[in-house]
CSV table of C-alpha atoms and ligand atoms in Angstrom, one decimal:
chain,number,residue,atom,x,y,z
Q,1,MET,CA,89.9,102.6,147.2
Q,2,ARG,CA,89.5,101.8,150.9
Q,3,PRO,CA,87.7,98.5,151.6
Q,4,LYS,CA,84.6,98.8,153.8
Q,5,PHE,CA,85.1,97.4,157.3
Q,6,VAL,CA,82.2,96.4,159.6
Q,7,ALA,CA,83.0,95.5,163.1
Q,8,GLY,CA,80.6,94.2,165.8
Q,9,ASN,CA,81.2,95.3,169.4
Q,10,TRP,CA,79.4,92.8,171.6
Q,11,LYS,CA,80.1,94.8,174.7
Q,12,MET,CA,79.3,92.9,177.9
Q,13,TYR,CA,76.7,90.7,176.2
Q,14,THR,CA,76.5,87.1,175.2
Q,15,SER,CA,77.2,83.8,176.9
Q,16,ALA,CA,79.9,81.3,175.8
Q,17,GLY,CA,77.1,79.4,173.9
Q,18,THR,CA,75.5,82.4,172.2
Q,19,ALA,CA,78.9,83.9,171.4
Q,20,LYS,CA,79.9,80.8,169.6
Q,21,ALA,CA,76.6,80.5,167.8
Q,22,LEU,CA,76.7,84.1,166.7
Q,23,ALA,CA,80.2,84.0,165.4
Q,24,THR,CA,79.6,80.8,163.6
Q,25,THR,CA,76.5,82.1,161.9
Q,26,VAL,CA,78.2,85.3,160.8
Q,27,ALA,CA,81.3,83.4,159.5
Q,28,MET,CA,79.3,80.8,157.7
Q,29,SER,CA,77.1,83.4,156.0
Q,30,MET,CA,80.1,85.4,154.9
Q,31,LYS,CA,81.5,82.3,153.1
Q,32,GLY,CA,84.9,83.9,152.7
Q,33,ASP,CA,83.4,86.9,150.9
Q,34,LYS,CA,86.3,89.3,150.4
Q,35,ARG,CA,84.3,92.3,149.3
Q,36,VAL,CA,84.0,93.6,152.8
Q,37,MET,CA,86.2,93.3,156.0
Q,38,VAL,CA,84.2,91.9,159.0
Q,39,ALA,CA,85.3,91.5,162.6
Q,40,VAL,CA,83.6,90.6,165.8
Q,41,CYS,CA,84.7,91.8,169.2
Q,42,PRO,CA,83.4,89.5,172.0
Q,43,PRO,CA,83.9,89.9,175.7
Q,44,PHE,CA,87.3,88.7,176.9
Q,45,PRO,CA,86.2,85.3,178.3
Q,46,TRP,CA,84.8,84.2,174.9
Q,47,LEU,CA,87.7,85.2,172.8
Q,48,GLY,CA,89.1,81.6,172.7
Q,49,VAL,CA,85.7,80.1,171.9
Q,50,VAL,CA,85.1,82.6,169.2
Q,51,ALA,CA,88.6,82.3,167.8
Q,52,SER,CA,88.0,78.5,167.3
Q,53,ALA,CA,84.6,79.2,165.6
Q,54,LEU,CA,86.3,81.6,163.2
Q,55,ASP,CA,89.3,79.4,162.5
Q,56,GLY,CA,89.9,79.3,158.7
Q,57,MET,CA,87.1,81.9,158.1
Q,58,SER,CA,87.3,85.4,156.7
Q,59,VAL,CA,85.7,87.0,159.7
Q,60,MET,CA,88.3,88.5,162.0
Q,61,LEU,CA,88.6,88.6,165.8
Q,62,GLY,CA,88.9,91.7,167.9
Q,63,ALA,CA,88.9,92.6,171.6
Q,64,GLN,CA,87.2,95.5,173.2
Q,65,ASN,CA,90.1,96.9,175.4
Q,66,CYS,CA,93.6,96.1,176.6
Q,67,HIS,CA,96.2,97.3,179.1
Q,68,PHE,CA,99.4,99.0,177.9
Q,69,GLU,CA,101.8,96.9,179.8
Q,70,LYS,CA,103.1,93.5,178.4
Q,71,GLU,CA,102.6,91.7,181.8
Q,72,GLY,CA,102.7,92.4,185.5
Q,73,ALA,CA,100.7,92.8,188.7
Q,74,TYR,CA,97.6,94.4,187.1
Q,75,THR,CA,94.8,92.4,188.5
Q,76,GLY,CA,91.9,92.1,186.1
Q,77,GLU,CA,93.7,93.5,183.1
Q,78,VAL,CA,94.6,91.9,179.8
Q,79,SER,CA,97.7,92.6,177.7
Q,80,PRO,CA,98.0,93.1,174.0
Q,81,ALA,CA,100.3,90.0,173.8
Q,82,MET,CA,97.6,87.9,175.4
Q,83,LEU,CA,95.1,89.1,172.8
Q,84,ARG,CA,97.5,88.2,170.0
Q,85,ASP,CA,98.0,84.8,171.6
Q,86,VAL,CA,94.3,84.0,171.7
Q,87,GLY,CA,93.9,85.0,168.0
Q,88,CYS,CA,92.9,88.6,168.0
Q,89,GLN,CA,93.9,90.8,165.0
Q,90,TYR,CA,92.2,93.9,166.3
Q,91,VAL,CA,91.5,95.7,169.5
Q,92,ILE,CA,89.1,98.6,170.1
Q,93,ILE,CA,90.7,101.4,172.0
Q,94,GLY,CA,89.0,104.6,173.2
Q,95,HIS,CA,85.4,103.5,173.0
Q,96,SER,CA,83.3,106.2,174.6
Q,97,GLU,CA,82.2,103.7,177.3
Q,98,ARG,CA,85.9,103.5,178.3
Q,99,ARG,CA,86.5,107.2,178.0
Q,100,HIS,CA,83.4,108.4,179.8
Q,101,GLY,CA,82.4,105.3,181.9
Q,102,PHE,CA,85.9,104.5,183.1
Q,103,GLY,CA,87.7,107.8,182.9
Q,104,GLU,CA,90.2,106.8,180.2
Q,105,THR,CA,92.1,109.8,179.0
Q,106,ASP,CA,93.7,110.6,175.7
Q,107,ASP,CA,97.2,110.0,177.2
Q,108,LEU,CA,96.2,106.6,178.5
Q,109,LEU,CA,94.6,105.6,175.2
Q,110,ASN,CA,97.7,106.7,173.4
Q,111,LYS,CA,99.8,104.4,175.5
Q,112,LYS,CA,97.3,101.6,174.9
Q,113,ALA,CA,97.4,102.2,171.1
Q,114,LYS,CA,101.2,102.1,171.0
Q,115,ALA,CA,101.3,98.9,173.1
Q,116,ALA,CA,98.7,97.2,170.9
Q,117,LEU,CA,100.6,98.1,167.7
Q,118,ALA,CA,103.9,97.0,169.2
Q,119,ALA,CA,102.3,93.7,170.0
Q,120,GLY,CA,101.2,93.3,166.4
Q,121,LEU,CA,97.6,94.1,166.8
Q,122,LYS,CA,95.6,96.5,164.6
Q,123,VAL,CA,93.7,99.2,166.4
Q,124,ILE,CA,90.2,100.5,166.0
Q,125,PHE,CA,90.6,103.9,167.7
Q,126,CYS,CA,87.4,105.6,168.6
Q,127,VAL,CA,86.7,109.3,168.8
Q,128,GLY,CA,83.6,111.3,169.2
Q,129,GLU,CA,81.9,114.2,171.0
Q,130,LEU,CA,79.3,114.4,173.7
Q,131,LEU,CA,75.9,115.9,173.0
Q,132,ALA,CA,76.7,119.0,175.0
Q,133,GLU,CA,79.9,119.4,173.0
Q,134,ARG,CA,78.0,119.2,169.7
Q,135,GLU,CA,75.4,121.6,170.9
Q,136,ALA,CA,78.2,124.0,171.9
Q,137,ASN,CA,79.7,123.7,168.4
Q,138,GLN,CA,82.8,122.0,169.8
Q,139,THR,CA,82.7,118.8,167.7
Q,140,GLU,CA,85.7,119.6,165.6
Q,141,GLN,CA,87.7,120.9,168.6
Q,142,VAL,CA,87.0,117.7,170.5
Q,143,LEU,CA,87.9,115.5,167.6
Q,144,ASP,CA,91.1,117.5,167.0
Q,145,THR,CA,92.2,117.0,170.6
Q,146,GLN,CA,91.3,113.3,170.7
Q,147,LEU,CA,93.2,112.7,167.5
Q,148,THR,CA,96.2,114.9,168.3
Q,149,ASN,CA,96.7,113.4,171.7
Q,150,GLY,CA,95.5,109.9,171.1
Q,151,LEU,CA,97.7,109.4,168.0
Q,152,ALA,CA,100.7,111.3,169.3
Q,153,GLY,CA,103.9,109.6,168.4
Q,154,LEU,CA,102.4,107.1,166.0
Q,155,THR,CA,104.2,107.0,162.7
Q,156,SER,CA,102.6,107.1,159.3
Q,157,ALA,CA,103.6,103.4,158.9
Q,158,GLN,CA,101.8,102.5,162.1
Q,159,MET,CA,98.7,104.3,160.9
Q,160,HIS,CA,98.4,101.6,158.3
Q,161,SER,CA,97.4,99.4,161.2
Q,162,VAL,CA,94.9,101.9,162.6
Q,163,VAL,CA,91.3,102.2,161.8
Q,164,LEU,CA,89.4,105.2,163.2
Q,165,ALA,CA,85.9,105.0,164.4
Q,166,TYR,CA,83.9,108.2,164.6
Q,167,GLU,CA,81.3,107.6,167.3
Q,168,PRO,CA,79.3,110.6,168.4
Q,169,VAL,CA,78.5,109.7,172.0
Q,170,TRP,CA,74.9,110.9,171.8
Q,171,ALA,CA,74.3,108.3,169.0
Q,172,ILE,CA,75.7,105.3,170.8
Q,173,GLY,CA,72.9,103.0,172.0
Q,174,THR,CA,70.3,105.7,171.8
Q,175,GLY,CA,68.7,105.0,168.4
Q,176,LYS,CA,69.7,108.6,167.4
Q,177,VAL,CA,71.8,108.2,164.4
Q,178,ALA,CA,73.9,111.1,163.0
Q,179,THR,CA,72.5,112.5,159.8
Q,180,PRO,CA,74.5,111.8,156.6
Q,181,GLU,CA,75.5,115.5,156.6
Q,182,GLN,CA,76.8,115.3,160.2
Q,183,ALA,CA,78.6,112.0,159.6
Q,184,GLN,CA,80.2,113.1,156.4
Q,185,ALA,CA,81.3,116.4,157.9
Q,186,ALA,CA,82.9,114.7,160.9
Q,187,HIS,CA,84.6,112.1,158.8
Q,188,ALA,CA,85.9,114.7,156.3
Q,189,PHE,CA,87.3,116.7,159.3
Q,190,ILE,CA,89.0,113.6,160.6
Q,191,ARG,CA,90.6,112.8,157.3
Q,192,GLY,CA,91.7,116.4,156.9
Q,193,LYS,CA,93.3,116.2,160.4
Q,194,LEU,CA,95.1,113.0,159.4
Q,195,ALA,CA,96.5,114.8,156.3
Q,196,GLY,CA,97.8,117.5,158.7
Q,197,LEU,CA,99.2,115.1,161.2
Q,198,TYR,CA,100.7,112.8,158.5
Q,199,ASP,CA,100.3,113.3,154.8
Q,200,ALA,CA,97.7,113.0,152.1
Q,201,GLY,CA,98.6,109.4,151.3
Q,202,THR,CA,98.1,108.3,154.9
Q,203,ALA,CA,94.8,110.3,155.1
Q,204,ALA,CA,93.5,108.6,152.0
Q,205,HIS,CA,94.5,105.1,153.3
Q,206,VAL,CA,93.0,105.1,156.8
Q,207,GLN,CA,89.6,103.6,157.1
Q,208,ILE,CA,87.1,105.6,159.2
Q,209,GLN,CA,84.1,103.7,160.5
Q,210,TYR,CA,81.0,105.4,161.7
Q,211,GLY,CA,79.4,104.1,164.9
Q,212,GLY,CA,76.3,105.1,166.7
Q,213,SER,CA,72.9,103.3,166.3
Q,214,VAL,CA,73.9,101.8,162.9
Q,215,LYS,CA,71.0,99.5,161.9
Q,216,ALA,CA,70.0,97.6,158.7
Q,217,ASP,CA,67.8,100.5,157.6
Q,218,ASN,CA,70.4,103.3,157.9
Q,219,ALA,CA,73.6,101.5,157.1
Q,220,ALA,CA,73.5,101.8,153.3
Q,221,GLY,CA,73.0,105.6,153.5
Q,222,LEU,CA,75.8,106.1,155.9
Q,223,MET,CA,78.3,103.8,154.2
Q,224,SER,CA,77.7,105.4,150.8
Q,225,LEU,CA,79.1,108.6,152.1
Q,226,PRO,CA,82.6,109.4,150.6
Q,227,ASP,CA,84.5,109.4,153.8
Q,228,VAL,CA,82.6,106.6,155.7
Q,229,ASP,CA,84.5,103.4,155.3
Q,230,GLY,CA,82.3,101.0,157.3
Q,231,ALA,CA,80.7,100.8,160.7
Q,232,LEU,CA,81.4,99.9,164.3
Q,233,VAL,CA,78.1,98.3,165.4
Q,234,GLY,CA,77.0,97.8,168.9
Q,235,GLY,CA,73.4,96.6,169.6
Q,236,ALA,CA,72.7,95.4,166.1
Q,237,SER,CA,75.8,93.2,166.1
Q,238,LEU,CA,74.2,90.9,168.6
Q,239,LYS,CA,71.7,89.6,166.2
Q,240,ALA,CA,73.2,87.7,163.2
Q,241,ASP,CA,70.5,88.7,160.8
Q,242,GLN,CA,70.8,92.4,161.7
Q,243,PHE,CA,74.6,92.4,161.6
Q,244,LEU,CA,74.6,90.6,158.3
Q,245,ALA,CA,72.2,93.1,156.8
Q,246,ILE,CA,74.6,95.8,157.7
Q,247,VAL,CA,77.5,93.8,156.2
Q,248,ASN,CA,75.4,93.4,153.0
Q,249,ALA,CA,74.8,97.2,153.0
Q,250,ALA,CA,78.5,97.7,153.1
Q,251,ILE,CA,78.9,95.4,150.0
Q,252,GLY,CA,76.4,97.6,148.3
A,301,LIG,C1,79.2,100.9,169.9
A,301,LIG,O1,79.1,100.3,170.9
A,301,LIG,O2,80.3,101.2,169.4
A,301,LIG,C2,78.0,101.4,169.2
A,301,LIG,C3,78.1,102.2,168.2
A,301,LIG,O3,76.8,101.0,169.8
A,301,LIG,P1,75.3,101.1,169.0
A,301,LIG,O4,75.5,100.5,167.7
A,301,LIG,O5,74.5,100.2,169.9
A,301,LIG,O6,74.9,102.5,169.1
């Protein structure tokens, strides 16, 4: 039985003060509840502040991106080791805003995933199709390519430290959520692909989050689907009451 995992991607929102307050409220409300895994992923500058707020709490800390090198002359970049050092357990890799807004390719994302895992981070690896790709019936082909290339060279053991997030790009920040049928079909396809790339045991073990306009009123329906193991939440993760309602929906 895979535990549900709800992660909040705060993107480039919050201040030091609001980040601390949001993390504190979420962590205090969870009261160490172990029925669901919860993580928050603040902007880089607030990772330390939020790490302190989460100290001793069950809510985990994630970052939204990383470089693939350990260190070096990479102005403006942050290494996986630095993220570990500041207290991160997770890093999001391959978010569509990185893929499509910053031109990050499957090969680059593969290097980032390998570097993050080598540094001891767990990875939330995002995949998902554009609207035009869905309309052209290319969803499975896109997911297939993103998974084959993005996970290339990762071992079955390493996949125990990888969470996948299916995030149809047309549903991110748009208020257009995938239907339960669309979400379940994509998640089942992804799990089948994992079985092909690895084995049935690995496929059964990997958590697959859904992301794309998850809100309090649609979360329960999505997370009750057999292959949906939680949510990667953008906009609704910025309001403690909305995020906690999604977390509660994951508990069921
Ligand atoms: C996201 O940023 O990963 C996301 C799913 O955003 P939203 O929930 O706002 O659609």
